[in-house]
CSV table of C-alpha atoms and ligand atoms in Angstrom, one decimal:
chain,number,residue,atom,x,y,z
P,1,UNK,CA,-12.8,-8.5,19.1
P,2,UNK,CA,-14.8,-8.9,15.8
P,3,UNK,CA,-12.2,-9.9,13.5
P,4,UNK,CA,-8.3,-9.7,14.6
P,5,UNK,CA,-5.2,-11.1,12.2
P,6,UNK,CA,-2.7,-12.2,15.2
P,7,UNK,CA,0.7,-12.2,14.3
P,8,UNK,CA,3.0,-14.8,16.1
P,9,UNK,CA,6.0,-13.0,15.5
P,10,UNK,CA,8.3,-15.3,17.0
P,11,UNK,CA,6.9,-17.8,14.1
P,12,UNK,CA,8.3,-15.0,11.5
P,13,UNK,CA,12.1,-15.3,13.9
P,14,UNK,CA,11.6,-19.0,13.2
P,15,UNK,CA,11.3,-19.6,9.9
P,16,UNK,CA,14.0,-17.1,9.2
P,17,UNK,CA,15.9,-19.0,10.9
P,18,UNK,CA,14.8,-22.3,9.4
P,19,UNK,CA,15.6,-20.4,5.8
P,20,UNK,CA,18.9,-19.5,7.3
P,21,UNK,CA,19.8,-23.2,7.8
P,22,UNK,CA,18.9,-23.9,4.5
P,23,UNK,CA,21.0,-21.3,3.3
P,24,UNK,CA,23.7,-21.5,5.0
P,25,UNK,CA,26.5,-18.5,4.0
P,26,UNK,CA,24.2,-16.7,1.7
P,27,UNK,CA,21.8,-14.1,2.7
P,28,UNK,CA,18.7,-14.2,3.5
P,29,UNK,CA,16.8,-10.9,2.1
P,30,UNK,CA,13.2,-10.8,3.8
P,31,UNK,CA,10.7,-9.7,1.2
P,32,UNK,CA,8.2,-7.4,3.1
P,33,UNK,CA,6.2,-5.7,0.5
P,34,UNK,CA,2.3,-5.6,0.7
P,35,UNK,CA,2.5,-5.1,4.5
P,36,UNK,CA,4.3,-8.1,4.9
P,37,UNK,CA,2.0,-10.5,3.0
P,38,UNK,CA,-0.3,-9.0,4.7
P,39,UNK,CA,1.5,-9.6,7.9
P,40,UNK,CA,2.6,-6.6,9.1
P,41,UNK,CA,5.1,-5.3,7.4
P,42,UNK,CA,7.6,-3.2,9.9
P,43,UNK,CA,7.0,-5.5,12.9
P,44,UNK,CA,7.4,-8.5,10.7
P,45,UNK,CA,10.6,-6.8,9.0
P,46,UNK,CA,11.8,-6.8,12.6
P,47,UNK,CA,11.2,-10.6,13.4
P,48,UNK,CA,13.2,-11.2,10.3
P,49,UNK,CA,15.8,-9.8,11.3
P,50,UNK,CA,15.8,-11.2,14.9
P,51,UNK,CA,15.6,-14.4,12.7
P,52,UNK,CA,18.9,-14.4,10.3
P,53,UNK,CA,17.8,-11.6,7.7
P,54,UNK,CA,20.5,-9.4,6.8
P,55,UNK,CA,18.8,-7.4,4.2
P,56,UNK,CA,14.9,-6.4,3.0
P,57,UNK,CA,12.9,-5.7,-0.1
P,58,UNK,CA,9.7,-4.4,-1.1
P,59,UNK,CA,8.0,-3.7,-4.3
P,60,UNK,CA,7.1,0.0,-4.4
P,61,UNK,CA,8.2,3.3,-3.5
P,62,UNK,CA,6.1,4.0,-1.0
P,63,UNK,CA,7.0,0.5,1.3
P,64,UNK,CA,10.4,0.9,0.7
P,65,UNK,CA,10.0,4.7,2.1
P,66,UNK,CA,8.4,2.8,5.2
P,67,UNK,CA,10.8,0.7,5.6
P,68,UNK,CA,14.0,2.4,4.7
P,69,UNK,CA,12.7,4.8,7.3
P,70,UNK,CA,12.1,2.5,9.9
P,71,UNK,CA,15.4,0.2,9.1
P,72,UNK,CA,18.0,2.5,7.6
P,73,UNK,CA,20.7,0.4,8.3
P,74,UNK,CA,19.4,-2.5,6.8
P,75,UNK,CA,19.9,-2.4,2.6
P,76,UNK,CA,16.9,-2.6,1.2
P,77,UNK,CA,16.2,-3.7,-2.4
P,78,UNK,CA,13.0,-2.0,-4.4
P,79,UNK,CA,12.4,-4.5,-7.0
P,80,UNK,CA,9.7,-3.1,-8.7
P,81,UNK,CA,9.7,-0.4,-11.5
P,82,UNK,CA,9.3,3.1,-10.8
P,83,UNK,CA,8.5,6.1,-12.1
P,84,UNK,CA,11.1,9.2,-11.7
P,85,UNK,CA,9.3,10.6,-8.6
P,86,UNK,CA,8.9,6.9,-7.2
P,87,UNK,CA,12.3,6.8,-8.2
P,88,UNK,CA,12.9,10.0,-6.1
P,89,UNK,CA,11.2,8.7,-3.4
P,90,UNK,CA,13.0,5.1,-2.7
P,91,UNK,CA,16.3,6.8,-3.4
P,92,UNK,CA,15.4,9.4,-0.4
P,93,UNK,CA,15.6,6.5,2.0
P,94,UNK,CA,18.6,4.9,0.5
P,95,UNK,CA,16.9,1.6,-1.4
P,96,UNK,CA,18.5,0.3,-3.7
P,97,UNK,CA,17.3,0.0,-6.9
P,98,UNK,CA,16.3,-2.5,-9.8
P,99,UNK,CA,17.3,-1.7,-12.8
P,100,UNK,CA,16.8,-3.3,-16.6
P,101,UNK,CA,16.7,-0.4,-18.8
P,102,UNK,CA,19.4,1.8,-20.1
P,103,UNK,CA,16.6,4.9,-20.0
P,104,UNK,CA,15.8,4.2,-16.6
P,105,UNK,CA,19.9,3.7,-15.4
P,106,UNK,CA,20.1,7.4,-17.0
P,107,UNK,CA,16.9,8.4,-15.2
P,108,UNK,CA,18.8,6.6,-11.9
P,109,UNK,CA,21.7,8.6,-12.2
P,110,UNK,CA,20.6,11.9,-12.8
P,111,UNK,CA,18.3,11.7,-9.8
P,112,UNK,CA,20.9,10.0,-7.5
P,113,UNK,CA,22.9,13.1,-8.7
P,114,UNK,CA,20.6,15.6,-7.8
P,115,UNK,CA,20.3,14.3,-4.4
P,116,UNK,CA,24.1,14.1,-3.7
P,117,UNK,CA,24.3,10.3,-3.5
P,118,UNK,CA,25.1,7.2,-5.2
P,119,UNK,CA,22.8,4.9,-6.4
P,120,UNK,CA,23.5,1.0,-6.0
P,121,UNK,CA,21.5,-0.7,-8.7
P,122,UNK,CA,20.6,-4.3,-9.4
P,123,UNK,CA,20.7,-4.9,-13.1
P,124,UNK,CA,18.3,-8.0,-13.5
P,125,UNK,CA,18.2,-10.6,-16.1
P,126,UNK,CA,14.7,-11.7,-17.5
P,127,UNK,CA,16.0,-15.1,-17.6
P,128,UNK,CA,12.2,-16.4,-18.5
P,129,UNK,CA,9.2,-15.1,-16.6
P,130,UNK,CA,8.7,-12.4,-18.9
P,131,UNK,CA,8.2,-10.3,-16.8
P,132,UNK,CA,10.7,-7.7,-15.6
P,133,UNK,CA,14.4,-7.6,-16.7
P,134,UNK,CA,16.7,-7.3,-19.5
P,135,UNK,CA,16.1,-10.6,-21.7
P,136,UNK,CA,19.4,-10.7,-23.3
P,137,UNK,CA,22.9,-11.4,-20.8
P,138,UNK,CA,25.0,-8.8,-23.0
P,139,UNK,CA,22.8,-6.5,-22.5
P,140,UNK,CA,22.5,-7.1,-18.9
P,141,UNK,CA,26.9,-6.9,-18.5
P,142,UNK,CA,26.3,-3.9,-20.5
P,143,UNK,CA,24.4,-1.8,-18.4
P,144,UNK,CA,26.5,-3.3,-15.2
P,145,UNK,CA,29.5,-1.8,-17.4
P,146,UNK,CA,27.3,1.3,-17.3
P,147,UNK,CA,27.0,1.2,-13.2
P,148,UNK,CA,30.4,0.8,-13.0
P,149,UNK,CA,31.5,3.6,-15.0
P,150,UNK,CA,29.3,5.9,-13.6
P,151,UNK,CA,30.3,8.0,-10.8
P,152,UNK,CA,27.0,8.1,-9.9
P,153,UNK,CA,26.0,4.6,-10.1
P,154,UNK,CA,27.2,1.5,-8.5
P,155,UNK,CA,26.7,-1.9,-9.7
P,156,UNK,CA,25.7,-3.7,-6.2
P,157,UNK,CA,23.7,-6.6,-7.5
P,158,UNK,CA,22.6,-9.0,-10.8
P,159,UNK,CA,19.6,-10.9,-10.2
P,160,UNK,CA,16.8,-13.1,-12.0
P,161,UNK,CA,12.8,-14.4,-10.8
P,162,UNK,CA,12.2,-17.9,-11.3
P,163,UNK,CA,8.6,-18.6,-13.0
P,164,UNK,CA,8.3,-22.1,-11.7
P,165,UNK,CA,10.3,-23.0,-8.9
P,166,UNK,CA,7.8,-24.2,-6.9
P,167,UNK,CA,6.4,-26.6,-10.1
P,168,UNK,CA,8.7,-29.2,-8.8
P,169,UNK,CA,7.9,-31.5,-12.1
P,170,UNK,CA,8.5,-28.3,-14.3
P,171,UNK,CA,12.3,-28.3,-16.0
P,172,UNK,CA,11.9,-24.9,-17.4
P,173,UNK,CA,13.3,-23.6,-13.5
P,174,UNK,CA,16.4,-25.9,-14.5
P,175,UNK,CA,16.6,-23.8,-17.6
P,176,UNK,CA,16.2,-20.3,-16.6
P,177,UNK,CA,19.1,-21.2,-13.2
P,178,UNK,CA,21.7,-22.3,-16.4
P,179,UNK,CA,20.7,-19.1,-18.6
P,180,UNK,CA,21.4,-17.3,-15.4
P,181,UNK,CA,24.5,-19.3,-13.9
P,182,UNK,CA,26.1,-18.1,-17.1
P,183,UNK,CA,25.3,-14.7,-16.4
P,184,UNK,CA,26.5,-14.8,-12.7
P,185,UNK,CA,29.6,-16.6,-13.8
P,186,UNK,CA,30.7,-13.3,-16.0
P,187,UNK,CA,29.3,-11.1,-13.9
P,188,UNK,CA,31.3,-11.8,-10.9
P,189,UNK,CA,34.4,-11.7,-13.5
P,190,UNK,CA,33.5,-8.4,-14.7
P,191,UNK,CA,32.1,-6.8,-11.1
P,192,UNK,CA,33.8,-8.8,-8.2
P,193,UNK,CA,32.2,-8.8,-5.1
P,194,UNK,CA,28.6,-8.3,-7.1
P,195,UNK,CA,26.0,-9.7,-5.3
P,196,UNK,CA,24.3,-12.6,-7.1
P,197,UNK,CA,20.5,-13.7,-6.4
P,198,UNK,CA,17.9,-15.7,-7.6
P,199,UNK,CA,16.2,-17.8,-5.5
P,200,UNK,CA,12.1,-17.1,-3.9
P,201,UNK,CA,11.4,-19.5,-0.8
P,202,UNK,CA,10.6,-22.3,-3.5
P,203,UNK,CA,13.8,-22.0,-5.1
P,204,UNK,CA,15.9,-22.2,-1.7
P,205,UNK,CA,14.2,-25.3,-0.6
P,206,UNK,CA,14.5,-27.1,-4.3
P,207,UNK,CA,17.9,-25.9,-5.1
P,208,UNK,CA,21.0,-25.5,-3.2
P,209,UNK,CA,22.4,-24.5,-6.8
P,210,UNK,CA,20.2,-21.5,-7.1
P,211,UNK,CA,21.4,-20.4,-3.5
P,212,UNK,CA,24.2,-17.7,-4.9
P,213,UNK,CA,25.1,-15.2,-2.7
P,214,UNK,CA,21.4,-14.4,-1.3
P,215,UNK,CA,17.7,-15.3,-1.2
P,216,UNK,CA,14.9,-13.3,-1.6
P,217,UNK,CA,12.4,-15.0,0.8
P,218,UNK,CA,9.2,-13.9,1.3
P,219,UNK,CA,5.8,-16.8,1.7
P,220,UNK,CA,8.0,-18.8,4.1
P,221,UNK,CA,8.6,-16.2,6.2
P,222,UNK,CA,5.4,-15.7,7.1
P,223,UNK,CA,5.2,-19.9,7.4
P,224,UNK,CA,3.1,-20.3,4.5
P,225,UNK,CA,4.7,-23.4,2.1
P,226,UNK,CA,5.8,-22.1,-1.4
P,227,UNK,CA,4.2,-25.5,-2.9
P,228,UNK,CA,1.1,-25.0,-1.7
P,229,UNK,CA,1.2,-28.1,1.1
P,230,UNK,CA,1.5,-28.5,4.6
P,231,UNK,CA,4.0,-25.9,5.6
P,232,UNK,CA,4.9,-28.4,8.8
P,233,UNK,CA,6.5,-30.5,6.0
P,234,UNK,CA,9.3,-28.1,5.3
P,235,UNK,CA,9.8,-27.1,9.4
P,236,UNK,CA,7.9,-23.5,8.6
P,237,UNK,CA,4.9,-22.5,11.1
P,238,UNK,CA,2.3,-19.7,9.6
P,239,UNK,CA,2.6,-16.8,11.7
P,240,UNK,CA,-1.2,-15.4,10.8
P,241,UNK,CA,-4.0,-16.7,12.2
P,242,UNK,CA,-7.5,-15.0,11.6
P,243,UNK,CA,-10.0,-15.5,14.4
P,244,UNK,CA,-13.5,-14.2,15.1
P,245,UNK,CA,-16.6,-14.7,17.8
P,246,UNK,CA,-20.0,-16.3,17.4
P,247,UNK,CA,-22.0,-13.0,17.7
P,248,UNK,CA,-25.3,-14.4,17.9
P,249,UNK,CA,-27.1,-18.0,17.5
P,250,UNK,CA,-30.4,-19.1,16.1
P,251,UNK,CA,-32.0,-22.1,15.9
P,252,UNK,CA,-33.1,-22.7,12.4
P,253,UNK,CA,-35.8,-25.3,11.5
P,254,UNK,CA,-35.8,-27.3,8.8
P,255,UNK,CA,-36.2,-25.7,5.7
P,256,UNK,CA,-35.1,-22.7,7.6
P,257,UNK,CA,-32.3,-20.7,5.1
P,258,UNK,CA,-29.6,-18.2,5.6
P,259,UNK,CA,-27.9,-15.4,4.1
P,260,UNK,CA,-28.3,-13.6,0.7
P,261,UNK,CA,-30.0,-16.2,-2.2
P,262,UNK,CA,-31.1,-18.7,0.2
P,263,UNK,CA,-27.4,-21.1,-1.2
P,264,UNK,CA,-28.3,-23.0,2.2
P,265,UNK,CA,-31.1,-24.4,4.3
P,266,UNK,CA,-31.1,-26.6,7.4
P,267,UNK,CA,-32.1,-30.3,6.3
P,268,UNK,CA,-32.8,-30.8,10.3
P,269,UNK,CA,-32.9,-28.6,13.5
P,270,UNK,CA,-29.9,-26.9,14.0
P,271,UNK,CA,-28.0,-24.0,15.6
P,272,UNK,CA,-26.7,-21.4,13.2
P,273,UNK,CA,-23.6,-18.7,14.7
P,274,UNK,CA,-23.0,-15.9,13.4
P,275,UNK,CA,-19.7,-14.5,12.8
P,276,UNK,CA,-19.4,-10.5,11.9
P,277,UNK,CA,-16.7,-10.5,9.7
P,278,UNK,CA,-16.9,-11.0,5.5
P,279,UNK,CA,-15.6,-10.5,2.5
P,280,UNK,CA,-15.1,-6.8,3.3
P,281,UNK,CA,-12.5,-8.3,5.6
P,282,UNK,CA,-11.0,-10.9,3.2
P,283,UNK,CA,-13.6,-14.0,3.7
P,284,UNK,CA,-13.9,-15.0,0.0
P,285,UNK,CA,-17.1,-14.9,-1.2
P,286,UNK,CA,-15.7,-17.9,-3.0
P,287,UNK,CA,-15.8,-19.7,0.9
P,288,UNK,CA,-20.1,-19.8,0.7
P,289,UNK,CA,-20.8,-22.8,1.8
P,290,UNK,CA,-17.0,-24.1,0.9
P,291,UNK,CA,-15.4,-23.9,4.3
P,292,UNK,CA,-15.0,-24.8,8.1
P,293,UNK,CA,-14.6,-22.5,10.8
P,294,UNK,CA,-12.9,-24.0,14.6
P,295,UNK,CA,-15.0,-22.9,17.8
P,296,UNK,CA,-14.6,-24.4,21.1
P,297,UNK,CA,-11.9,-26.9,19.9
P,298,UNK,CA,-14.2,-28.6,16.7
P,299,UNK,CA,-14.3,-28.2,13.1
P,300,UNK,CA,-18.1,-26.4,11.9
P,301,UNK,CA,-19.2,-26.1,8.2
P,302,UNK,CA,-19.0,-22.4,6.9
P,303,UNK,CA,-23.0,-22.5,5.7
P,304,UNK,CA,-24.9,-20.0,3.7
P,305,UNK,CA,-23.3,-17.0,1.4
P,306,UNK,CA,-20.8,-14.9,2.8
P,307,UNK,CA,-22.1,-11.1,3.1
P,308,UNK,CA,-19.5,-8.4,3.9
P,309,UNK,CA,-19.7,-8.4,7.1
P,310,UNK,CA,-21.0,-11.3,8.2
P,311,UNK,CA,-21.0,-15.4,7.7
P,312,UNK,CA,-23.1,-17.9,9.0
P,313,UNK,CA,-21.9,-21.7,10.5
P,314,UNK,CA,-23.9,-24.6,11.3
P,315,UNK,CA,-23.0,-25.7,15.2
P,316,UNK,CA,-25.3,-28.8,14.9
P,317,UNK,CA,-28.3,-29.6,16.9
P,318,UNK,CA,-27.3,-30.2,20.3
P,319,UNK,CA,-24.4,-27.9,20.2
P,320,UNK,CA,-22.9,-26.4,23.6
P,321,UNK,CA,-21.4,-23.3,22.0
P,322,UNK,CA,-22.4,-20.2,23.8
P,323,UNK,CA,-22.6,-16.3,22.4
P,324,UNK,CA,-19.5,-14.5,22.5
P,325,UNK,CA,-17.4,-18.1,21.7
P,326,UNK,CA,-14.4,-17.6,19.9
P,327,UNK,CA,-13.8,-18.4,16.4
P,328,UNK,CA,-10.8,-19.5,14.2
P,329,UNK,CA,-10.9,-19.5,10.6
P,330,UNK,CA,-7.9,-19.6,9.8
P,331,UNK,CA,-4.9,-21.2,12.6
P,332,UNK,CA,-5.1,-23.4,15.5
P,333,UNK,CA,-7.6,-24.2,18.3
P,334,UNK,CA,-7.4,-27.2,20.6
P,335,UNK,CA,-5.9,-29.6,17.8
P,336,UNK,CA,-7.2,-28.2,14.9
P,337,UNK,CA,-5.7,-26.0,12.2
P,338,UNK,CA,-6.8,-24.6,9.2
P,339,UNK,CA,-4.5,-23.6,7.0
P,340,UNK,CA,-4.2,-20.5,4.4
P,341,UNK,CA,-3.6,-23.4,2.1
P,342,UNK,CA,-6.8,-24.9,2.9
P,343,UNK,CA,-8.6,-21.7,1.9
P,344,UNK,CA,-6.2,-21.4,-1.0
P,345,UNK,CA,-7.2,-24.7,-2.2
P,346,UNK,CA,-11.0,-24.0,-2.3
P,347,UNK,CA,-10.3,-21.2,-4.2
P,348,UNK,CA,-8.2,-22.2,-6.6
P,349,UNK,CA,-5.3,-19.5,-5.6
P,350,UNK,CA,-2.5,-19.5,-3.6
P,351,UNK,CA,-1.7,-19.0,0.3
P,352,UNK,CA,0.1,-15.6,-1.0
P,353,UNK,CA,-3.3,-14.3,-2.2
P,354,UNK,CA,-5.1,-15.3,1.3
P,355,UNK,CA,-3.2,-13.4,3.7
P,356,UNK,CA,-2.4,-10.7,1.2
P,357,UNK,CA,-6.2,-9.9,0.5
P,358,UNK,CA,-7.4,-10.2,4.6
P,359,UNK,CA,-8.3,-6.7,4.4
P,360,UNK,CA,-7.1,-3.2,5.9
P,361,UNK,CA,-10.0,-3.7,8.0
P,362,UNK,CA,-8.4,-6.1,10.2
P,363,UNK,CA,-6.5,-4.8,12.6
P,364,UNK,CA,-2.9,-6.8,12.8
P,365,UNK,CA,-1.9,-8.0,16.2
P,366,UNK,CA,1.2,-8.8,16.9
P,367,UNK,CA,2.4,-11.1,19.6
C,401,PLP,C1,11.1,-10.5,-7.6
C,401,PLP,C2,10.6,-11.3,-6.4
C,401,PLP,N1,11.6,-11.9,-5.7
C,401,PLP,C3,11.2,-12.6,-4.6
C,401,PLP,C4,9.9,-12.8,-4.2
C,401,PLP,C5,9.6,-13.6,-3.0
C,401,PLP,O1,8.9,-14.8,-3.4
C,401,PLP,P1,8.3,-15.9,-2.4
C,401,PLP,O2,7.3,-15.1,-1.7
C,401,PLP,O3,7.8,-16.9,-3.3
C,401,PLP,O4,9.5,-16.3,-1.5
C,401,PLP,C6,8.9,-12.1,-5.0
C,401,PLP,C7,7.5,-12.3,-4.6
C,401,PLP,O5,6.6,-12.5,-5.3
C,401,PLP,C8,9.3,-11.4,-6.1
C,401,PLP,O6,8.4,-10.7,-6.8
């Protein structure tokens, strides 16, 4: 195959599971929006499951349509914002909603009314990333007051993001869990039985205290480490591996260069394979000449600029790779792994942008 992402699913079951243990009584909600991290996100919804998840959530409308259609037993949190015929849209499928915004409640209730059914809203606290939320806690027991008076409405959840849980020498993640621990404290007074979350995969591994009554998990999942190391150092195994074939070889001369702008040349006789996949399919341009690729077992340097459909690798002089070899870039071969976190690293990002950006091209295959 050109390009493939395979999908170990039964890694996805597994670190679910591994989560689980962490978390032992609360929830773990699998957080499945941008096709799964760009996983997968209905067969990987499914492996959670298998693996100790007990609830879902997604960012838009339209995932949580796909899910919620797929799953519609399984609640489902939309925790994005949405406009009134987004709104319209995840409240079809039964998601339930984030909420922040006394407008938007009104905006939740009118349409929950026109479709017969009530709403179950999670009123969230901007406890600090400044992002999403109400940033004062009366406000947010107001509008939970609002829910529950609504007939319309029901208050099923108050929640909060953490901006630097996995900056383990940050204290500002100690602050914003006490801002919030106030707020779950009254909460639970006010609403019993209101479900209280939190925590990202950082936060469950760094804070039993930030636990509450669920965890919205989504990097680990997919085995990808929420600090940015080796994910085998928390017992989570990536699920994704990207993998390729040498399409053809060349031997290159000294002096010899390849790909656009000439950003490599051979300094001795060598074999150069080419891989036809790029950037159009989520190979950084950022990787040129700033990566290794595995085939037949052994680490090769990523040489030249990577095009959009293509990328050259230097196999060495006396190489014994043939045409048509397979390639890893990112997982295991033999015993050698590359890790979205080593790609992350010579990018400067994070493993979440990796998977998510290995393009539509790709086709996912799960195993
Ligand atoms: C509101 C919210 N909760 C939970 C998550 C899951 O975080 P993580 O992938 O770090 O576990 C995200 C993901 O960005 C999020 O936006």
């Amino acid at each position: 195959m050109r390009a493939v992402a395979r999908i170990e699913l039964g890694a996805v079951r597994d670190n679910c599971a591994r989560l689980k243990a962490e978390l032992g009584e609360a929830e773990l909600c699998a957080v499945v929006k941008a096709d799964g991290y760009g996983h997968g996100d209905l067969a990987c919804a499914e492996a959670a499951l298998a693996g100790g998840a007990t609830r879902l959530a997604v960012a838009t409308a339209a995932e949580a349509e796909r899910i919620g259609q797929r799953f519609p037993d399984v609640p489902l949190l939309a925790m994005g914002a949405l406009t009134p015929d987004e709104l319209d849209t995840a409240l079809a499928v039964g998601a339930e909603i984030a909420a922040w915004r006394h407008g938007f409640l009104e905006q939740v209730a009118a349409r929950a009314r026109s479709q017969g059914r009530q709403a179950r809203v999670h009123v969230k606290y901007d406890s600090g990333m400044g992002r999403l939320g109400h940033p004062d806690p009366d406000g947010v027991l107001a509008l939970l007051r609002i829910c529950a008076e609504s007939p319309d409405l029901e208050p099923a959840g108050v929640w909060t993001h953490f901006a630097t849980a996995d900056e383990l020498d940050s204290d500002f993640f100690d602050q914003q869990l006490e801002r919030f621990s106030a707020l779950a404290d009254a909460a639970r007074a006010a609403i019993p039985g209101i479900l209280v979350h939190a925590a990202n995969s950082a936060a469950v591994f760094r804070e039993p205290g930030a636990h509450f009554d669920m965890a919205r998990c989504g990097v680990a999942v997919y085995g990808l480490d929420p600090f940015q190391a080796d994910p085998a150092e928390r017992g989570l195994r990536p699920a994704l591996a990207l993998r390729s074939y040498v399409a053809d070889m060349k031997r290159f001369r000294p002096g010899d260069s390849a790909g656009y702008g000439q950003t490599w040349r051979a300094e001795r006789e060598t074999a150069v394979g080419v891989l036809p996949l790029g950037y159009g399919d989520g190979v950084r341009r950022g990787l040129s000449n700033n990566a290794q690729v595995l085939v037949g077992g052994r680490r090769f340097s990523l040489v030249g600029t990577v095009s959009m459909d293509n990328v050259t690798v230097d196999l060495g002089p006396d190489t014994d790779v043939a045409p048509g070899a397979e390639a890893v870039l990112i997982g295991s071969q033999g015993s050698e792994t590359i890790l979205a976190e080593d790609w992350a690293r010579r990018l400067g990002t994070i493993n979440y942008e990796i998977t998510c950006g290995i393009s539509a091209r790709v086709p996912r295959e799960h195993v």
